[in-house]
PDB file of C-alpha atoms in Angstrom:
ATOM      1  CA  MET A 959       0.000   0.000   0.000  1.00  0.00           C
ATOM      2  CA  SER A 960       1.315   3.390  -0.981  1.00  0.00           C
ATOM      3  CA  ASN A 961       1.577   6.556   1.105  1.00  0.00           C
ATOM      4  CA  ASP A 962       1.095   8.626  -2.073  1.00  0.00           C
ATOM      5  CA  PRO A 963      -1.715  11.126  -1.358  1.00  0.00           C
ATOM      6  CA  ALA A 964      -3.143  10.759  -4.885  1.00  0.00           C
ATOM      7  CA  TYR A 965      -3.275   6.984  -4.459  1.00  0.00           C
ATOM      8  CA  ILE A 966      -4.905   7.337  -1.043  1.00  0.00           C
ATOM      9  CA  ALA A 967      -7.518   9.782  -2.405  1.00  0.00           C
ATOM     10  CA  ARG A 968      -8.261   7.505  -5.364  1.00  0.00           C
ATOM     11  CA  GLU A 969      -8.673   4.473  -3.107  1.00  0.00           C
ATOM     12  CA  ALA A 970     -10.901   6.411  -0.683  1.00  0.00           C
ATOM     13  CA  LEU A 971     -13.103   7.450  -3.604  1.00  0.00           C
ATOM     14  CA  ARG A 972     -13.153   3.878  -4.935  1.00  0.00           C
ATOM     15  CA  ALA A 973     -14.168   2.597  -1.471  1.00  0.00           C
ATOM     16  CA  ALA A 974     -16.922   5.214  -1.209  1.00  0.00           C
ATOM     17  CA  MET A 975     -18.269   4.189  -4.628  1.00  0.00           C
ATOM     18  CA  ILE A 976     -18.367   0.545  -3.528  1.00  0.00           C
ATOM     19  CA  ARG A 977     -20.102   1.499  -0.279  1.00  0.00           C
ATOM     20  CA  LEU A 978     -22.653   3.587  -2.173  1.00  0.00           C
ATOM     21  CA  ALA A 979     -23.397   0.622  -4.440  1.00  0.00           C
ATOM     22  CA  GLY A 980     -24.031  -1.350  -1.250  1.00  0.00           C
ATOM     23  CA  GLY A 981     -26.583   1.222  -0.048  1.00  0.00           C
ATOM     24  CA  ASP A 982     -24.444   3.328   2.314  1.00  0.00           C
ATOM     25  CA  ARG A 983     -26.032   6.791   2.050  1.00  0.00           C
ATOM     26  CA  SER A 984     -23.130   8.565   3.750  1.00  0.00           C
ATOM     27  CA  ALA A 985     -20.847   7.490   0.905  1.00  0.00           C
ATOM     28  CA  LEU A 986     -22.659   9.819  -1.506  1.00  0.00           C
ATOM     29  CA  GLY A 987     -21.627  12.821   0.599  1.00  0.00           C
ATOM     30  CA  GLU A 988     -18.005  11.700   0.518  1.00  0.00           C
ATOM     31  CA  ILE A 989     -18.159  11.216  -3.245  1.00  0.00           C
ATOM     32  CA  TYR A 990     -19.764  14.622  -3.723  1.00  0.00           C
ATOM     33  CA  THR A 991     -17.151  16.369  -1.578  1.00  0.00           C
ATOM     34  CA  ALA A 992     -14.296  14.721  -3.463  1.00  0.00           C
ATOM     35  CA  THR A 993     -15.656  15.194  -6.987  1.00  0.00           C
ATOM     36  CA  HIS A 994     -18.179  18.026  -7.332  1.00  0.00           C
ATOM     37  CA  ALA A 995     -15.694  20.739  -8.379  1.00  0.00           C
ATOM     38  CA  LYS A 996     -14.200  18.627 -11.159  1.00  0.00           C
ATOM     39  CA  LEU A 997     -17.564  17.367 -12.417  1.00  0.00           C
ATOM     40  CA  PHE A 998     -19.128  20.823 -12.299  1.00  0.00           C
ATOM     41  CA  GLY A 999     -16.232  22.139 -14.376  1.00  0.00           C
ATOM     42  CA  ILE A1000     -16.843  19.501 -17.029  1.00  0.00           C
ATOM     43  CA  CYS A1001     -20.572  20.298 -17.185  1.00  0.00           C
ATOM     44  CA  LEU A1002     -19.923  24.036 -17.290  1.00  0.00           C
ATOM     45  CA  ARG A1003     -17.418  23.782 -20.141  1.00  0.00           C
ATOM     46  CA  ILE A1004     -19.888  21.784 -22.245  1.00  0.00           C
ATOM     47  CA  LEU A1005     -23.052  23.699 -21.372  1.00  0.00           C
ATOM     48  CA  ASN A1006     -21.505  27.157 -20.971  1.00  0.00           C
ATOM     49  CA  ASP A1007     -24.279  28.122 -18.558  1.00  0.00           C
ATOM     50  CA  ARG A1008     -23.912  27.978 -14.772  1.00  0.00           C
ATOM     51  CA  LYS A1009     -27.556  27.073 -14.052  1.00  0.00           C
ATOM     52  CA  GLU A1010     -27.583  24.374 -16.712  1.00  0.00           C
ATOM     53  CA  ALA A1011     -24.289  22.980 -15.393  1.00  0.00           C
ATOM     54  CA  GLU A1012     -25.722  22.898 -11.854  1.00  0.00           C
ATOM     55  CA  ASP A1013     -28.797  21.045 -13.142  1.00  0.00           C
ATOM     56  CA  ALA A1014     -26.630  18.577 -15.053  1.00  0.00           C
ATOM     57  CA  LEU A1015     -24.475  18.010 -11.979  1.00  0.00           C
ATOM     58  CA  GLN A1016     -27.580  17.331  -9.901  1.00  0.00           C
ATOM     59  CA  ASP A1017     -28.631  14.775 -12.527  1.00  0.00           C
ATOM     60  CA  VAL A1018     -25.210  13.146 -12.225  1.00  0.00           C
ATOM     61  CA  TYR A1019     -25.503  12.608  -8.475  1.00  0.00           C
ATOM     62  CA  LEU A1020     -29.166  11.552  -8.608  1.00  0.00           C
ATOM     63  CA  THR A1021     -28.371   8.988 -11.268  1.00  0.00           C
ATOM     64  CA  LEU A1022     -25.280   7.881  -9.381  1.00  0.00           C
ATOM     65  CA  TRP A1023     -27.415   7.348  -6.280  1.00  0.00           C
ATOM     66  CA  ARG A1024     -29.823   5.130  -8.223  1.00  0.00           C
ATOM     67  CA  ARG A1025     -27.218   3.304 -10.302  1.00  0.00           C
ATOM     68  CA  ALA A1026     -24.055   3.182  -8.212  1.00  0.00           C
ATOM     69  CA  ASP A1027     -23.932  -0.576  -8.766  1.00  0.00           C
ATOM     70  CA  ARG A1028     -22.904   0.063 -12.389  1.00  0.00           C
ATOM     71  CA  TYR A1029     -19.451   1.220 -11.310  1.00  0.00           C
ATOM     72  CA  ASP A1030     -16.904  -1.564 -11.743  1.00  0.00           C
ATOM     73  CA  PRO A1031     -13.949  -0.967  -9.381  1.00  0.00           C
ATOM     74  CA  SER A1032     -11.670  -3.018 -11.621  1.00  0.00           C
ATOM     75  CA  SER A1033     -12.461  -0.883 -14.674  1.00  0.00           C
ATOM     76  CA  GLY A1034     -10.266   2.040 -13.680  1.00  0.00           C
ATOM     77  CA  SER A1035     -10.166   5.264 -11.741  1.00  0.00           C
ATOM     78  CA  PRO A1036     -13.492   6.273 -10.167  1.00  0.00           C
ATOM     79  CA  ILE A1037     -12.936   9.947 -11.036  1.00  0.00           C
ATOM     80  CA  SER A1038     -12.430   9.044 -14.691  1.00  0.00           C
ATOM     81  CA  TRP A1039     -15.654   7.038 -14.663  1.00  0.00           C
ATOM     82  CA  LEU A1040     -17.509   9.924 -13.005  1.00  0.00           C
ATOM     83  CA  ALA A1041     -16.012  12.451 -15.443  1.00  0.00           C
ATOM     84  CA  ILE A1042     -17.320  10.442 -18.398  1.00  0.00           C
ATOM     85  CA  PHE A1043     -20.652  10.160 -16.608  1.00  0.00           C
ATOM     86  CA  ALA A1044     -20.809  13.962 -16.131  1.00  0.00           C
ATOM     87  CA  ARG A1045     -19.823  14.605 -19.739  1.00  0.00           C
ATOM     88  CA  ASN A1046     -22.558  12.247 -20.938  1.00  0.00           C
ATOM     89  CA  ARG A1047     -25.171  13.955 -18.735  1.00  0.00           C
ATOM     90  CA  ALA A1048     -24.195  17.363 -20.103  1.00  0.00           C
ATOM     91  CA  VAL A1049     -24.321  16.084 -23.673  1.00  0.00           C
ATOM     92  CA  ASP A1050     -27.724  14.498 -22.971  1.00  0.00           C
ATOM     93  CA  ARG A1051     -29.001  17.919 -21.904  1.00  0.00           C
ATOM     94  CA  LEU A1052     -27.721  19.377 -25.170  1.00  0.00           C
ATOM     95  CA  ARG A1053     -29.380  16.642 -27.239  1.00  0.00           C
ATOM     96  CA  THR A1054     -32.749  16.893 -25.526  1.00  0.00           C
ATOM     97  CA  GLY A1055     -32.814  20.647 -26.007  1.00  0.00           C
ATOM     98  CA  LYS A1056     -32.932  21.454 -22.296  1.00  0.00           C
ATOM     99  CA  VAL A1057     -30.135  23.987 -22.670  1.00  0.00           C
ATOM    100  CA  ARG A1058     -30.970  27.600 -23.429  1.00  0.00           C
ATOM    101  CA  LYS A1059     -28.086  29.406 -25.101  1.00  0.00           C
ATOM    102  CA  GLY A1060     -24.322  29.515 -25.271  1.00  0.00           C
ATOM    103  CA  ALA A1061     -23.666  25.800 -25.107  1.00  0.00           C
ATOM    104  CA  VAL A1062     -21.163  24.151 -27.394  1.00  0.00           C
ATOM    105  CA  PRO A1063     -22.702  22.233 -30.307  1.00  0.00           C
ATOM    106  CA  VAL A1064     -23.325  18.560 -29.534  1.00  0.00           C
ATOM    107  CA  GLU A1065     -20.784  17.545 -32.189  1.00  0.00           C
ATOM    108  CA  GLU A1066     -18.049  19.502 -30.392  1.00  0.00           C
ATOM    109  CA  ALA A1067     -18.850  18.377 -26.837  1.00  0.00           C
ATOM    110  CA  SER A1068     -16.551  15.374 -27.024  1.00  0.00           C
ATOM    111  CA  ASP A1069     -13.664  17.669 -27.972  1.00  0.00           C
ATOM    112  CA  VAL A1070     -14.046  20.003 -24.981  1.00  0.00           C
ATOM    113  CA  ALA A1071     -10.733  19.769 -23.189  1.00  0.00           C
ATOM    114  CA  ASP A1072     -10.637  19.313 -19.449  1.00  0.00           C
ATOM    115  CA  VAL A1073      -7.958  21.819 -18.472  1.00  0.00           C
ATOM    116  CA  GLN A1074      -8.771  21.786 -14.776  1.00  0.00           C
ATOM    117  CA  PRO A1075      -6.530  19.847 -12.408  1.00  0.00           C
ATOM    118  CA  ARG A1076      -7.549  16.247 -11.872  1.00  0.00           C
ATOM    119  CA  ALA A1077      -9.626  15.620  -8.764  1.00  0.00           C
ATOM    120  CA  ASP A1078      -6.920  13.458  -7.223  1.00  0.00           C
ATOM    121  CA  ALA A1079      -4.411  16.295  -7.787  1.00  0.00           C
ATOM    122  CA  LEU A1080      -6.776  18.720  -6.034  1.00  0.00           C
ATOM    123  CA  LEU A1081      -7.097  16.293  -3.121  1.00  0.00           C
ATOM    124  CA  GLU A1082      -3.330  15.952  -2.985  1.00  0.00           C
ATOM    125  CA  ASP A1083      -2.920  19.751  -2.971  1.00  0.00           C
ATOM    126  CA  ALA A1084      -5.462  20.079  -0.159  1.00  0.00           C
ATOM    127  CA  GLU A1085      -3.673  17.401   1.861  1.00  0.00           C
ATOM    128  CA  GLN A1086      -0.289  19.062   1.286  1.00  0.00           C
ATOM    129  CA  SER A1087      -1.723  22.417   2.368  1.00  0.00           C
ATOM    130  CA  ALA A1088      -3.159  20.840   5.522  1.00  0.00           C
ATOM    131  CA  ARG A1089       0.234  19.248   6.296  1.00  0.00           C
ATOM    132  CA  ILE A1090       2.014  22.590   5.846  1.00  0.00           C
ATOM    133  CA  HIS A1091      -0.422  24.365   8.166  1.00  0.00           C
ATOM    134  CA  HIS A1092      -0.149  21.543  10.710  1.00  0.00           C
ATOM    135  CA  CYS A1093       3.657  21.695  10.704  1.00  0.00           C
ATOM    136  CA  LEU A1094       3.676  25.488  10.725  1.00  0.00           C
ATOM    137  CA  GLY A1095       1.326  25.458  13.715  1.00  0.00           C
ATOM    138  CA  ALA A1096       3.801  23.267  15.610  1.00  0.00           C
ATOM    139  CA  LEU A1097       6.460  26.005  15.505  1.00  0.00           C
ATOM    140  CA  GLU A1098       6.963  28.518  18.317  1.00  0.00           C
ATOM    141  CA  GLU A1099       4.819  31.629  17.889  1.00  0.00           C
ATOM    142  CA  PRO A1100       7.482  34.204  16.940  1.00  0.00           C
ATOM    143  CA  THR A1101       8.910  31.823  14.339  1.00  0.00           C
ATOM    144  CA  GLN A1102       5.486  30.832  13.050  1.00  0.00           C
ATOM    145  CA  SER A1103       4.313  34.417  12.572  1.00  0.00           C
ATOM    146  CA  SER A1104       7.632  35.450  11.001  1.00  0.00           C
ATOM    147  CA  ILE A1105       7.449  32.646   8.433  1.00  0.00           C
ATOM    148  CA  ARG A1106       3.790  33.382   7.688  1.00  0.00           C
ATOM    149  CA  SER A1107       4.562  37.085   7.209  1.00  0.00           C
ATOM    150  CA  ALA A1108       7.587  36.412   5.021  1.00  0.00           C
ATOM    151  CA  PHE A1109       6.201  33.680   2.795  1.00  0.00           C
ATOM    152  CA  LEU A1110       2.447  34.195   2.815  1.00  0.00           C
ATOM    153  CA  GLU A1111       2.295  37.993   3.038  1.00  0.00           C
ATOM    154  CA  GLY A1112       5.509  38.761   1.156  1.00  0.00           C
ATOM    155  CA  GLN A1113       7.253  40.844   3.822  1.00  0.00           C
ATOM    156  CA  THR A1114      11.033  41.125   3.557  1.00  0.00           C
ATOM    157  CA  TYR A1115      13.387  40.212   6.386  1.00  0.00           C
ATOM    158  CA  ALA A1116      14.132  43.919   6.837  1.00  0.00           C
ATOM    159  CA  GLU A1117      10.412  44.766   7.096  1.00  0.00           C
ATOM    160  CA  LEU A1118       9.875  41.975   9.605  1.00  0.00           C
ATOM    161  CA  SER A1119      12.895  43.058  11.603  1.00  0.00           C
ATOM    162  CA  GLU A1120      11.632  46.625  11.752  1.00  0.00           C
ATOM    163  CA  SER A1121       7.986  45.764  12.493  1.00  0.00           C
ATOM    164  CA  THR A1122       8.898  43.425  15.379  1.00  0.00           C
ATOM    165  CA  ASP A1123      11.846  45.458  16.664  1.00  0.00           C
ATOM    166  CA  THR A1124      14.099  42.431  16.232  1.00  0.00           C
ATOM    167  CA  PRO A1125      17.692  42.638  14.939  1.00  0.00           C
ATOM    168  CA  LEU A1126      17.925  41.679  11.254  1.00  0.00           C
ATOM    169  CA  GLY A1127      20.406  38.845  11.915  1.00  0.00           C
ATOM    170  CA  THR A1128      18.133  37.396  14.587  1.00  0.00           C
ATOM    171  CA  MET A1129      15.161  37.541  12.213  1.00  0.00           C
ATOM    172  CA  LYS A1130      17.077  35.748   9.461  1.00  0.00           C
ATOM    173  CA  SER A1131      18.273  33.062  11.888  1.00  0.00           C
ATOM    174  CA  ARG A1132      14.759  32.611  13.324  1.00  0.00           C
ATOM    175  CA  ILE A1133      13.262  32.071   9.883  1.00  0.00           C
ATOM    176  CA  ARG A1134      16.131  29.816   8.712  1.00  0.00           C
ATOM    177  CA  ARG A1135      15.792  27.576  11.811  1.00  0.00           C
ATOM    178  CA  GLY A1136      12.001  27.602  11.472  1.00  0.00           C
ATOM    179  CA  LEU A1137      12.177  26.549   7.833  1.00  0.00           C
ATOM    180  CA  ALA A1138      14.528  23.698   8.756  1.00  0.00           C
ATOM    181  CA  LYS A1139      12.031  22.495  11.390  1.00  0.00           C
ATOM    182  CA  LEU A1140       9.174  22.901   8.925  1.00  0.00           C
ATOM    183  CA  LYS A1141      11.039  20.841   6.325  1.00  0.00           C
ATOM    184  CA  ALA A1142      11.804  18.083   8.865  1.00  0.00           C
ATOM    185  CA  CYS A1143       8.154  17.989   9.940  1.00  0.00           C
ATOM    186  CA  LEU A1144       6.900  17.755   6.344  1.00  0.00           C
ATOM    187  CA  GLU A1145       9.335  14.954   5.548  1.00  0.00           C
ATOM    188  CA  THR A1146       8.351  12.841   8.566  1.00  0.00           C
ATOM    189  CA  ASP A1147       4.793  13.767   9.518  1.00  0.00           C
ATOM    190  CA  PRO A1148       2.182  11.827   7.494  1.00  0.00           C
ATOM    191  CA  SER A1149      -0.801  13.709   8.965  1.00  0.00           C
TER     192      SER A1149
END
């Protein structure tokens, strides 16, 4: 078993899909949380109308609820299966004439590129961000706030030194030691 966040996210989604097929209602919420941004993006690019994309996305999850047993875990990535499902729902709306204006022609819907990050990449980014904030929160307060100000707010060492009435050398050392601790935490802490 891998510690790769993308692998973990994919397997969690796969497990939720299997649980949903078995009738576990809570699994649908997990699936929605993990996939709605990606699937909405697909619907929006095809339909080019926010309301229509929202309606198509609702159709996706309603149909998924009723037909979750159609997902075959051995057939591939669950997000890929759901992305195809969302694309097909959006195209169905185009074909049945439910879409008002601005949508791509049905013939071009299959060529609409998905330029958004993959759902597993978004999950990995969210996990990495959570790890950074966790490790940053473990640092002593002066170091933590100095690193946040320098790297998240863009303040220079000189500005930080002046605003906190701390010698410039001390500020540089504080941040350097803090970054070393942050790096060590990120390399060892799986949470």
